[in-house]
Amino acid sequence: LTVNLTPELEQRLTTIAQRNGLDPGDYVVRVLKEKLSEEEKRAQLIATLKSWREEGDEQELSALYVDDQCFEE
């Protein structure tokens, strides 16, 4: 896999990687792993919410909504 970066983006990447004590390539791998993990978790959550909705489990959805409102306050 080859990624072409603009000089500005490469400089930003190098700066951030150095702040984290990593080689730019290692930093990119770490960030990609984190992002992919987040996407997988998001997909699992969406699938769960859809299944609750399809099953008519309004109590689960209502509890989630109440918890979310409490969290935001």
mmCIF file with all atom_site columns, N, CA and C in Angstrom:
data_model
loop_
_atom_site.group_PDB
_atom_site.id
_atom_site.type_symbol
_atom_site.label_atom_id
_atom_site.label_alt_id
_atom_site.label_comp_id
_atom_site.label_asym_id
_atom_site.label_entity_id
_atom_site.label_seq_id
_atom_site.pdbx_PDB_ins_code
_atom_site.Cartn_x
_atom_site.Cartn_y
_atom_site.Cartn_z
_atom_site.occupancy
_atom_site.B_iso_or_equiv
_atom_site.pdbx_formal_charge
_atom_site.auth_seq_id
_atom_site.auth_comp_id
_atom_site.auth_asym_id
_atom_site.auth_atom_id
_atom_site.pdbx_PDB_model_num
ATOM 1   N N  . LEU A 1 1  ? 0.853   -1.174 0.000  1.00 0.00 ? 1  LEU A N  1
ATOM 2   C CA . LEU A 1 1  ? 0.000   0.000  0.000  1.00 0.00 ? 1  LEU A CA 1
ATOM 3   C C  . LEU A 1 1  ? 0.895   1.231  0.000  1.00 0.00 ? 1  LEU A C  1
ATOM 4   N N  . THR A 1 2  ? 0.616   2.140  -0.905 1.00 0.00 ? 2  THR A N  1
ATOM 5   C CA . THR A 1 2  ? 1.373   3.385  -0.970 1.00 0.00 ? 2  THR A CA 1
ATOM 6   C C  . THR A 1 2  ? 0.412   4.540  -0.777 1.00 0.00 ? 2  THR A C  1
ATOM 7   N N  . VAL A 1 3  ? 0.786   5.456  0.071  1.00 0.00 ? 3  VAL A N  1
ATOM 8   C CA . VAL A 1 3  ? -0.027  6.643  0.318  1.00 0.00 ? 3  VAL A CA 1
ATOM 9   C C  . VAL A 1 3  ? 0.803   7.860  -0.067 1.00 0.00 ? 3  VAL A C  1
ATOM 10  N N  . ASN A 1 4  ? 0.265   8.657  -0.954 1.00 0.00 ? 4  ASN A N  1
ATOM 11  C CA . ASN A 1 4  ? 0.952   9.881  -1.376 1.00 0.00 ? 4  ASN A CA 1
ATOM 12  C C  . ASN A 1 4  ? 0.450   11.045 -0.536 1.00 0.00 ? 4  ASN A C  1
ATOM 13  N N  . LEU A 1 5  ? 1.364   11.681 0.165  1.00 0.00 ? 5  LEU A N  1
ATOM 14  C CA . LEU A 1 5  ? 1.019   12.804 1.034  1.00 0.00 ? 5  LEU A CA 1
ATOM 15  C C  . LEU A 1 5  ? 1.561   14.091 0.455  1.00 0.00 ? 5  LEU A C  1
ATOM 16  N N  . THR A 1 6  ? 0.821   15.157 0.679  1.00 0.00 ? 6  THR A N  1
ATOM 17  C CA . THR A 1 6  ? 1.357   16.463 0.319  1.00 0.00 ? 6  THR A CA 1
ATOM 18  C C  . THR A 1 6  ? 2.481   16.768 1.288  1.00 0.00 ? 6  THR A C  1
ATOM 19  N N  . PRO A 1 7  ? 3.407   17.633 0.921  1.00 0.00 ? 7  PRO A N  1
ATOM 20  C CA . PRO A 1 7  ? 4.484   17.988 1.856  1.00 0.00 ? 7  PRO A CA 1
ATOM 21  C C  . PRO A 1 7  ? 3.945   18.524 3.186  1.00 0.00 ? 7  PRO A C  1
ATOM 22  N N  . GLU A 1 8  ? 2.869   19.298 3.113  1.00 0.00 ? 8  GLU A N  1
ATOM 23  C CA . GLU A 1 8  ? 2.289   19.858 4.344  1.00 0.00 ? 8  GLU A CA 1
ATOM 24  C C  . GLU A 1 8  ? 1.742   18.750 5.242  1.00 0.00 ? 8  GLU A C  1
ATOM 25  N N  . LEU A 1 9  ? 1.022   17.809 4.647  1.00 0.00 ? 9  LEU A N  1
ATOM 26  C CA . LEU A 1 9  ? 0.456   16.716 5.433  1.00 0.00 ? 9  LEU A CA 1
ATOM 27  C C  . LEU A 1 9  ? 1.558   15.816 5.992  1.00 0.00 ? 9  LEU A C  1
ATOM 28  N N  . GLU A 1 10 ? 2.583   15.583 5.216  1.00 0.00 ? 10 GLU A N  1
ATOM 29  C CA . GLU A 1 10 ? 3.700   14.770 5.695  1.00 0.00 ? 10 GLU A CA 1
ATOM 30  C C  . GLU A 1 10 ? 4.397   15.441 6.875  1.00 0.00 ? 10 GLU A C  1
ATOM 31  N N  . GLN A 1 11 ? 4.549   16.750 6.818  1.00 0.00 ? 11 GLN A N  1
ATOM 32  C CA . GLN A 1 11 ? 5.177   17.483 7.920  1.00 0.00 ? 11 GLN A CA 1
ATOM 33  C C  . GLN A 1 11 ? 4.313   17.402 9.174  1.00 0.00 ? 11 GLN A C  1
ATOM 34  N N  . ARG A 1 12 ? 3.007   17.569 8.999  1.00 0.00 ? 12 ARG A N  1
ATOM 35  C CA . ARG A 1 12 ? 2.092   17.465 10.147 1.00 0.00 ? 12 ARG A CA 1
ATOM 36  C C  . ARG A 1 12 ? 2.168   16.081 10.765 1.00 0.00 ? 12 ARG A C  1
ATOM 37  N N  . LEU A 1 13 ? 2.167   15.063 9.917  1.00 0.00 ? 13 LEU A N  1
ATOM 38  C CA . LEU A 1 13 ? 2.259   13.676 10.379 1.00 0.00 ? 13 LEU A CA 1
ATOM 39  C C  . LEU A 1 13 ? 3.553   13.447 11.146 1.00 0.00 ? 13 LEU A C  1
ATOM 40  N N  . THR A 1 14 ? 4.653   13.911 10.605 1.00 0.00 ? 14 THR A N  1
ATOM 41  C CA . THR A 1 14 ? 5.957   13.742 11.245 1.00 0.00 ? 14 THR A CA 1
ATOM 42  C C  . THR A 1 14 ? 5.986   14.429 12.603 1.00 0.00 ? 14 THR A C  1
ATOM 43  N N  . THR A 1 15 ? 5.448   15.631 12.670 1.00 0.00 ? 15 THR A N  1
ATOM 44  C CA . THR A 1 15 ? 5.419   16.391 13.925 1.00 0.00 ? 15 THR A CA 1
ATOM 45  C C  . THR A 1 15 ? 4.614   15.656 14.991 1.00 0.00 ? 15 THR A C  1
ATOM 46  N N  . ILE A 1 16 ? 3.424   15.194 14.616 1.00 0.00 ? 16 ILE A N  1
ATOM 47  C CA . ILE A 1 16 ? 2.565   14.505 15.589 1.00 0.00 ? 16 ILE A CA 1
ATOM 48  C C  . ILE A 1 16 ? 3.186   13.175 16.005 1.00 0.00 ? 16 ILE A C  1
ATOM 49  N N  . ALA A 1 17 ? 3.757   12.462 15.056 1.00 0.00 ? 17 ALA A N  1
ATOM 50  C CA . ALA A 1 17 ? 4.401   11.185 15.377 1.00 0.00 ? 17 ALA A CA 1
ATOM 51  C C  . ALA A 1 17 ? 5.539   11.394 16.363 1.00 0.00 ? 17 ALA A C  1
ATOM 52  N N  . GLN A 1 18 ? 6.359   12.414 16.126 1.00 0.00 ? 18 GLN A N  1
ATOM 53  C CA . GLN A 1 18 ? 7.472   12.707 17.029 1.00 0.00 ? 18 GLN A CA 1
ATOM 54  C C  . GLN A 1 18 ? 6.977   13.038 18.429 1.00 0.00 ? 18 GLN A C  1
ATOM 55  N N  . ARG A 1 19 ? 5.878   13.786 18.526 1.00 0.00 ? 19 ARG A N  1
ATOM 56  C CA . ARG A 1 19 ? 5.302   14.114 19.836 1.00 0.00 ? 19 ARG A CA 1
ATOM 57  C C  . ARG A 1 19 ? 4.905   12.852 20.593 1.00 0.00 ? 19 ARG A C  1
ATOM 58  N N  . ASN A 1 20 ? 4.530   11.845 19.842 1.00 0.00 ? 20 ASN A N  1
ATOM 59  C CA . ASN A 1 20 ? 4.118   10.582 20.441 1.00 0.00 ? 20 ASN A CA 1
ATOM 60  C C  . ASN A 1 20 ? 5.252   9.577  20.527 1.00 0.00 ? 20 ASN A C  1
ATOM 61  N N  . GLY A 1 21 ? 6.459   10.011 20.173 1.00 0.00 ? 21 GLY A N  1
ATOM 62  C CA . GLY A 1 21 ? 7.627   9.151  20.265 1.00 0.00 ? 21 GLY A CA 1
ATOM 63  C C  . GLY A 1 21 ? 7.628   8.006  19.260 1.00 0.00 ? 21 GLY A C  1
ATOM 64  N N  . LEU A 1 22 ? 7.014   8.221  18.110 1.00 0.00 ? 22 LEU A N  1
ATOM 65  C CA . LEU A 1 22 ? 6.899   7.171  17.116 1.00 0.00 ? 22 LEU A CA 1
ATOM 66  C C  . LEU A 1 22 ? 7.451   7.602  15.767 1.00 0.00 ? 22 LEU A C  1
ATOM 67  N N  . ASP A 1 23 ? 7.836   6.617  14.992 1.00 0.00 ? 23 ASP A N  1
ATOM 68  C CA . ASP A 1 23 ? 8.170   6.823  13.599 1.00 0.00 ? 23 ASP A CA 1
ATOM 69  C C  . ASP A 1 23 ? 6.855   7.150  12.879 1.00 0.00 ? 23 ASP A C  1
ATOM 70  N N  . PRO A 1 24 ? 6.865   8.028  11.868 1.00 0.00 ? 24 PRO A N  1
ATOM 71  C CA . PRO A 1 24 ? 5.617   8.363  11.178 1.00 0.00 ? 24 PRO A CA 1
ATOM 72  C C  . PRO A 1 24 ? 4.848   7.142  10.663 1.00 0.00 ? 24 PRO A C  1
ATOM 73  N N  . GLY A 1 25 ? 5.546   6.153  10.123 1.00 0.00 ? 25 GLY A N  1
ATOM 74  C CA . GLY A 1 25 ? 4.862   4.950  9.643  1.00 0.00 ? 25 GLY A CA 1
ATOM 75  C C  . GLY A 1 25 ? 4.175   4.191  10.760 1.00 0.00 ? 25 GLY A C  1
ATOM 76  N N  . ASP A 1 26 ? 4.849   4.073  11.905 1.00 0.00 ? 26 ASP A N  1
ATOM 77  C CA . ASP A 1 26 ? 4.253   3.397  13.063 1.00 0.00 ? 26 ASP A CA 1
ATOM 78  C C  . ASP A 1 26 ? 3.055   4.173  13.587 1.00 0.00 ? 26 ASP A C  1
ATOM 79  N N  . TYR A 1 27 ? 3.151   5.485  13.569 1.00 0.00 ? 27 TYR A N  1
ATOM 80  C CA . TYR A 1 27 ? 2.040   6.318  14.031 1.00 0.00 ? 27 TYR A CA 1
ATOM 81  C C  . TYR A 1 27 ? 0.821   6.121  13.128 1.00 0.00 ? 27 TYR A C  1
ATOM 82  N N  . VAL A 1 28 ? 1.041   6.082  11.816 1.00 0.00 ? 28 VAL A N  1
ATOM 83  C CA . VAL A 1 28 ? -0.061  5.868  10.875 1.00 0.00 ? 28 VAL A CA 1
ATOM 84  C C  . VAL A 1 28 ? -0.740  4.531  11.150 1.00 0.00 ? 28 VAL A C  1
ATOM 85  N N  . VAL A 1 29 ? 0.038   3.487  11.377 1.00 0.00 ? 29 VAL A N  1
ATOM 86  C CA . VAL A 1 29 ? -0.534  2.172  11.669 1.00 0.00 ? 29 VAL A CA 1
ATOM 87  C C  . VAL A 1 29 ? -1.366  2.227  12.942 1.00 0.00 ? 29 VAL A C  1
ATOM 88  N N  . ARG A 1 30 ? -0.844  2.875  13.977 1.00 0.00 ? 30 ARG A N  1
ATOM 89  C CA . ARG A 1 30 ? -1.585  2.981  15.238 1.00 0.00 ? 30 ARG A CA 1
ATOM 90  C C  . ARG A 1 30 ? -2.906  3.711  15.045 1.00 0.00 ? 30 ARG A C  1
ATOM 91  N N  . VAL A 1 31 ? -2.877  4.830  14.340 1.00 0.00 ? 31 VAL A N  1
ATOM 92  C CA . VAL A 1 31 ? -4.092  5.620  14.117 1.00 0.00 ? 31 VAL A CA 1
ATOM 93  C C  . VAL A 1 31 ? -5.107  4.833  13.289 1.00 0.00 ? 31 VAL A C  1
ATOM 94  N N  . LEU A 1 32 ? -4.636  4.127  12.264 1.00 0.00 ? 32 LEU A N  1
ATOM 95  C CA . LEU A 1 32 ? -5.544  3.317  11.450 1.00 0.00 ? 32 LEU A CA 1
ATOM 96  C C  . LEU A 1 32 ? -6.195  2.215  12.259 1.00 0.00 ? 32 LEU A C  1
ATOM 97  N N  . LYS A 1 33 ? -5.425  1.549  13.107 1.00 0.00 ? 33 LYS A N  1
ATOM 98  C CA . LYS A 1 33 ? -5.992  0.491  13.952 1.00 0.00 ? 33 LYS A CA 1
ATOM 99  C C  . LYS A 1 33 ? -7.072  1.061  14.867 1.00 0.00 ? 33 LYS A C  1
ATOM 100 N N  . GLU A 1 34 ? -6.790  2.222  15.467 1.00 0.00 ? 34 GLU A N  1
ATOM 101 C CA . GLU A 1 34 ? -7.767  2.853  16.356 1.00 0.00 ? 34 GLU A CA 1
ATOM 102 C C  . GLU A 1 34 ? -9.032  3.222  15.592 1.00 0.00 ? 34 GLU A C  1
ATOM 103 N N  . LYS A 1 35 ? -8.878  3.816  14.428 1.00 0.00 ? 35 LYS A N  1
ATOM 104 C CA . LYS A 1 35 ? -10.016 4.245  13.629 1.00 0.00 ? 35 LYS A CA 1
ATOM 105 C C  . LYS A 1 35 ? -10.841 3.053  13.164 1.00 0.00 ? 35 LYS A C  1
ATOM 106 N N  . LEU A 1 36 ? -10.177 2.004  12.699 1.00 0.00 ? 36 LEU A N  1
ATOM 107 C CA . LEU A 1 36 ? -10.900 0.822  12.253 1.00 0.00 ? 36 LEU A CA 1
ATOM 108 C C  . LEU A 1 36 ? -11.647 0.168  13.407 1.00 0.00 ? 36 LEU A C  1
ATOM 109 N N  . SER A 1 37 ? -11.048 0.146  14.586 1.00 0.00 ? 37 SER A N  1
ATOM 110 C CA . SER A 1 37 ? -11.704 -0.406 15.765 1.00 0.00 ? 37 SER A CA 1
ATOM 111 C C  . SER A 1 37 ? -12.956 0.399  16.104 1.00 0.00 ? 37 SER A C  1
ATOM 112 N N  . GLU A 1 38 ? -12.846 1.728  16.034 1.00 0.00 ? 38 GLU A N  1
ATOM 113 C CA . GLU A 1 38 ? -14.005 2.593  16.289 1.00 0.00 ? 38 GLU A CA 1
ATOM 114 C C  . GLU A 1 38 ? -15.122 2.315  15.290 1.00 0.00 ? 38 GLU A C  1
ATOM 115 N N  . GLU A 1 39 ? -14.766 2.155  14.034 1.00 0.00 ? 39 GLU A N  1
ATOM 116 C CA . GLU A 1 39 ? -15.755 1.881  12.990 1.00 0.00 ? 39 GLU A CA 1
ATOM 117 C C  . GLU A 1 39 ? -16.440 0.539  13.229 1.00 0.00 ? 39 GLU A C  1
ATOM 118 N N  . GLU A 1 40 ? -15.678 -0.460 13.635 1.00 0.00 ? 40 GLU A N  1
ATOM 119 C CA . GLU A 1 40 ? -16.258 -1.770 13.916 1.00 0.00 ? 40 GLU A CA 1
ATOM 120 C C  . GLU A 1 40 ? -17.218 -1.695 15.100 1.00 0.00 ? 40 GLU A C  1
ATOM 121 N N  . LYS A 1 41 ? -16.839 -0.974 16.143 1.00 0.00 ? 41 LYS A N  1
ATOM 122 C CA . LYS A 1 41 ? -17.716 -0.814 17.305 1.00 0.00 ? 41 LYS A CA 1
ATOM 123 C C  . LYS A 1 41 ? -18.984 -0.071 16.918 1.00 0.00 ? 41 LYS A C  1
ATOM 124 N N  . ARG A 1 42 ? -18.856 0.963  16.106 1.00 0.00 ? 42 ARG A N  1
ATOM 125 C CA . ARG A 1 42 ? -20.009 1.732  15.650 1.00 0.00 ? 42 ARG A CA 1
ATOM 126 C C  . ARG A 1 42 ? -20.950 0.840  14.843 1.00 0.00 ? 42 ARG A C  1
ATOM 127 N N  . ALA A 1 43 ? -20.400 0.018  13.970 1.00 0.00 ? 43 ALA A N  1
ATOM 128 C CA . ALA A 1 43 ? -21.220 -0.885 13.160 1.00 0.00 ? 43 ALA A CA 1
ATOM 129 C C  . ALA A 1 43 ? -21.957 -1.891 14.045 1.00 0.00 ? 43 ALA A C  1
ATOM 130 N N  . GLN A 1 44 ? -21.275 -2.396 15.074 1.00 0.00 ? 44 GLN A N  1
ATOM 131 C CA . GLN A 1 44 ? -21.921 -3.341 15.990 1.00 0.00 ? 44 GLN A CA 1
ATOM 132 C C  . GLN A 1 44 ? -23.055 -2.662 16.750 1.00 0.00 ? 44 GLN A C  1
ATOM 133 N N  . LEU A 1 45 ? -22.841 -1.431 17.185 1.00 0.00 ? 45 LEU A N  1
ATOM 134 C CA . LEU A 1 45 ? -23.875 -0.695 17.906 1.00 0.00 ? 45 LEU A CA 1
ATOM 135 C C  . LEU A 1 45 ? -25.079 -0.447 17.010 1.00 0.00 ? 45 LEU A C  1
ATOM 136 N N  . ILE A 1 46 ? -24.837 -0.045 15.788 1.00 0.00 ? 46 ILE A N  1
ATOM 137 C CA . ILE A 1 46 ? -25.933 0.206  14.850 1.00 0.00 ? 46 ILE A CA 1
ATOM 138 C C  . ILE A 1 46 ? -26.723 -1.074 14.604 1.00 0.00 ? 46 ILE A C  1
ATOM 139 N N  . ALA A 1 47 ? -26.022 -2.189 14.441 1.00 0.00 ? 47 ALA A N  1
ATOM 140 C CA . ALA A 1 47 ? -26.702 -3.471 14.235 1.00 0.00 ? 47 ALA A CA 1
ATOM 141 C C  . ALA A 1 47 ? -27.561 -3.833 15.444 1.00 0.00 ? 47 ALA A C  1
ATOM 142 N N  . THR A 1 48 ? -27.050 -3.591 16.637 1.00 0.00 ? 48 THR A N  1
ATOM 143 C CA . THR A 1 48 ? -27.808 -3.881 17.854 1.00 0.00 ? 48 THR A CA 1
ATOM 144 C C  . THR A 1 48 ? -29.055 -3.013 17.938 1.00 0.00 ? 48 THR A C  1
ATOM 145 N N  . LEU A 1 49 ? -28.898 -1.723 17.678 1.00 0.00 ? 49 LEU A N  1
ATOM 146 C CA . LEU A 1 49 ? -30.050 -0.814 17.727 1.00 0.00 ? 49 LEU A CA 1
ATOM 147 C C  . LEU A 1 49 ? -31.096 -1.200 16.682 1.00 0.00 ? 49 LEU A C  1
ATOM 148 N N  . LYS A 1 50 ? -30.662 -1.570 15.488 1.00 0.00 ? 50 LYS A N  1
ATOM 149 C CA . LYS A 1 50 ? -31.602 -1.997 14.449 1.00 0.00 ? 50 LYS A CA 1
ATOM 150 C C  . LYS A 1 50 ? -32.351 -3.252 14.870 1.00 0.00 ? 50 LYS A C  1
ATOM 151 N N  . SER A 1 51 ? -31.633 -4.187 15.485 1.00 0.00 ? 51 SER A N  1
ATOM 152 C CA . SER A 1 51 ? -32.297 -5.424 15.910 1.00 0.00 ? 51 SER A CA 1
ATOM 153 C C  . SER A 1 51 ? -33.314 -5.138 17.010 1.00 0.00 ? 51 SER A C  1
ATOM 154 N N  . TRP A 1 52 ? -33.000 -4.228 17.917 1.00 0.00 ? 52 TRP A N  1
ATOM 155 C CA . TRP A 1 52 ? -33.953 -3.860 18.959 1.00 0.00 ? 52 TRP A CA 1
ATOM 156 C C  . TRP A 1 52 ? -35.200 -3.252 18.334 1.00 0.00 ? 52 TRP A C  1
ATOM 157 N N  . ARG A 1 53 ? -34.978 -2.379 17.353 1.00 0.00 ? 53 ARG A N  1
ATOM 158 C CA . ARG A 1 53 ? -36.106 -1.726 16.694 1.00 0.00 ? 53 ARG A CA 1
ATOM 159 C C  . ARG A 1 53 ? -36.951 -2.763 15.958 1.00 0.00 ? 53 ARG A C  1
ATOM 160 N N  . GLU A 1 54 ? -36.291 -3.681 15.234 1.00 0.00 ? 54 GLU A N  1
ATOM 161 C CA . GLU A 1 54 ? -37.005 -4.718 14.479 1.00 0.00 ? 54 GLU A CA 1
ATOM 162 C C  . GLU A 1 54 ? -37.751 -5.671 15.401 1.00 0.00 ? 54 GLU A C  1
ATOM 163 N N  . GLU A 1 55 ? -37.189 -5.927 16.568 1.00 0.00 ? 55 GLU A N  1
ATOM 164 C CA . GLU A 1 55 ? -37.827 -6.822 17.522 1.00 0.00 ? 55 GLU A CA 1
ATOM 165 C C  . GLU A 1 55 ? -38.892 -6.101 18.340 1.00 0.00 ? 55 GLU A C  1
ATOM 166 N N  . GLY A 1 56 ? -38.998 -4.802 18.175 1.00 0.00 ? 56 GLY A N  1
ATOM 167 C CA . GLY A 1 56 ? -39.983 -4.035 18.914 1.00 0.00 ? 56 GLY A CA 1
ATOM 168 C C  . GLY A 1 56 ? -39.632 -3.864 20.372 1.00 0.00 ? 56 GLY A C  1
ATOM 169 N N  . ASP A 1 57 ? -38.347 -3.898 20.689 1.00 0.00 ? 57 ASP A N  1
ATOM 170 C CA . ASP A 1 57 ? -37.902 -3.783 22.078 1.00 0.00 ? 57 ASP A CA 1
ATOM 171 C C  . ASP A 1 57 ? -37.793 -2.305 22.451 1.00 0.00 ? 57 ASP A C  1
ATOM 172 N N  . GLU A 1 58 ? -38.943 -1.677 22.583 1.00 0.00 ? 58 GLU A N  1
ATOM 173 C CA . GLU A 1 58 ? -38.993 -0.250 22.892 1.00 0.00 ? 58 GLU A CA 1
ATOM 174 C C  . GLU A 1 58 ? -38.423 0.066  24.271 1.00 0.00 ? 58 GLU A C  1
ATOM 175 N N  . GLN A 1 59 ? -38.510 -0.890 25.192 1.00 0.00 ? 59 GLN A N  1
ATOM 176 C CA . GLN A 1 59 ? -37.987 -0.662 26.542 1.00 0.00 ? 59 GLN A CA 1
ATOM 177 C C  . GLN A 1 59 ? -36.472 -0.461 26.499 1.00 0.00 ? 59 GLN A C  1
ATOM 178 N N  . GLU A 1 60 ? -35.766 -1.287 25.712 1.00 0.00 ? 60 GLU A N  1
ATOM 179 C CA . GLU A 1 60 ? -34.317 -1.137 25.586 1.00 0.00 ? 60 GLU A CA 1
ATOM 180 C C  . GLU A 1 60 ? -33.981 0.208  24.951 1.00 0.00 ? 60 GLU A C  1
ATOM 181 N N  . LEU A 1 61 ? -34.718 0.565  23.893 1.00 0.00 ? 61 LEU A N  1
ATOM 182 C CA . LEU A 1 61 ? -34.456 1.827  23.212 1.00 0.00 ? 61 LEU A CA 1
ATOM 183 C C  . LEU A 1 61 ? -34.769 3.015  24.116 1.00 0.00 ? 61 LEU A C  1
ATOM 184 N N  . SER A 1 62 ? -35.852 2.921  24.883 1.00 0.00 ? 62 SER A N  1
ATOM 185 C CA . SER A 1 62 ? -36.210 3.999  25.802 1.00 0.00 ? 62 SER A CA 1
ATOM 186 C C  . SER A 1 62 ? -35.155 4.174  26.888 1.00 0.00 ? 62 SER A C  1
ATOM 187 N N  . ALA A 1 63 ? -34.660 3.073  27.428 1.00 0.00 ? 63 ALA A N  1
ATOM 188 C CA . ALA A 1 63 ? -33.625 3.152  28.459 1.00 0.00 ? 63 ALA A CA 1
ATOM 189 C C  . ALA A 1 63 ? -32.369 3.797  27.913 1.00 0.00 ? 63 ALA A C  1
ATOM 190 N N  . LEU A 1 64 ? -32.022 3.466  26.684 1.00 0.00 ? 64 LEU A N  1
ATOM 191 C CA . LEU A 1 64 ? -30.852 4.061  26.050 1.00 0.00 ? 64 LEU A CA 1
ATOM 192 C C  . LEU A 1 64 ? -31.053 5.558  25.888 1.00 0.00 ? 64 LEU A C  1
ATOM 193 N N  . TYR A 1 65 ? -32.236 5.966  25.478 1.00 0.00 ? 65 TYR A N  1
ATOM 194 C CA . TYR A 1 65 ? -32.534 7.383  25.287 1.00 0.00 ? 65 TYR A CA 1
ATOM 195 C C  . TYR A 1 65 ? -32.441 8.131  26.612 1.00 0.00 ? 65 TYR A C  1
ATOM 196 N N  . VAL A 1 66 ? -32.999 7.560  27.671 1.00 0.00 ? 66 VAL A N  1
ATOM 197 C CA . VAL A 1 66 ? -32.955 8.207  28.979 1.00 0.00 ? 66 VAL A CA 1
ATOM 198 C C  . VAL A 1 66 ? -31.511 8.336  29.443 1.00 0.00 ? 66 VAL A C  1
ATOM 199 N N  . ASP A 1 67 ? -30.727 7.267  29.299 1.00 0.00 ? 67 ASP A N  1
ATOM 200 C CA . ASP A 1 67 ? -29.325 7.319  29.702 1.00 0.00 ? 67 ASP A CA 1
ATOM 201 C C  . ASP A 1 67 ? -28.578 8.368  28.903 1.00 0.00 ? 67 ASP A C  1
ATOM 202 N N  . ASP A 1 68 ? -28.857 8.457  27.622 1.00 0.00 ? 68 ASP A N  1
ATOM 203 C CA . ASP A 1 68 ? -28.193 9.429  26.766 1.00 0.00 ? 68 ASP A CA 1
ATOM 204 C C  . ASP A 1 68 ? -28.541 10.847 27.202 1.00 0.00 ? 68 ASP A C  1
ATOM 205 N N  . GLN A 1 69 ? -29.796 11.089 27.545 1.00 0.00 ? 69 GLN A N  1
ATOM 206 C CA . GLN A 1 69 ? -30.200 12.421 27.985 1.00 0.00 ? 69 GLN A CA 1
ATOM 207 C C  . GLN A 1 69 ? -29.517 12.772 29.310 1.00 0.00 ? 69 GLN A C  1
ATOM 208 N N  . CYS A 1 70 ? -29.441 11.821 30.207 1.00 0.00 ? 70 CYS A N  1
ATOM 209 C CA . CYS A 1 70 ? -28.769 12.076 31.483 1.00 0.00 ? 70 CYS A CA 1
ATOM 210 C C  . CYS A 1 70 ? -27.295 12.369 31.270 1.00 0.00 ? 70 CYS A C  1
ATOM 211 N N  . PHE A 1 71 ? -26.675 11.666 30.339 1.00 0.00 ? 71 PHE A N  1
ATOM 212 C CA . PHE A 1 71 ? -25.278 11.863 30.056 1.00 0.00 ? 71 PHE A CA 1
ATOM 213 C C  . PHE A 1 71 ? -25.026 13.254 29.506 1.00 0.00 ? 71 PHE A C  1
ATOM 214 N N  . GLU A 1 72 ? -25.927 13.742 28.653 1.00 0.00 ? 72 GLU A N  1
ATOM 215 C CA . GLU A 1 72 ? -25.728 15.049 28.031 1.00 0.00 ? 72 GLU A CA 1
ATOM 216 C C  . GLU A 1 72 ? -25.933 16.191 28.997 1.00 0.00 ? 72 GLU A C  1
ATOM 217 N N  . GLU A 1 73 ? -26.719 15.981 30.028 1.00 0.00 ? 73 GLU A N  1
ATOM 218 C CA . GLU A 1 73 ? -27.005 17.071 30.978 1.00 0.00 ? 73 GLU A CA 1
ATOM 219 C C  . GLU A 1 73 ? -25.863 17.333 31.839 1.00 0.00 ? 73 GLU A C  1
#
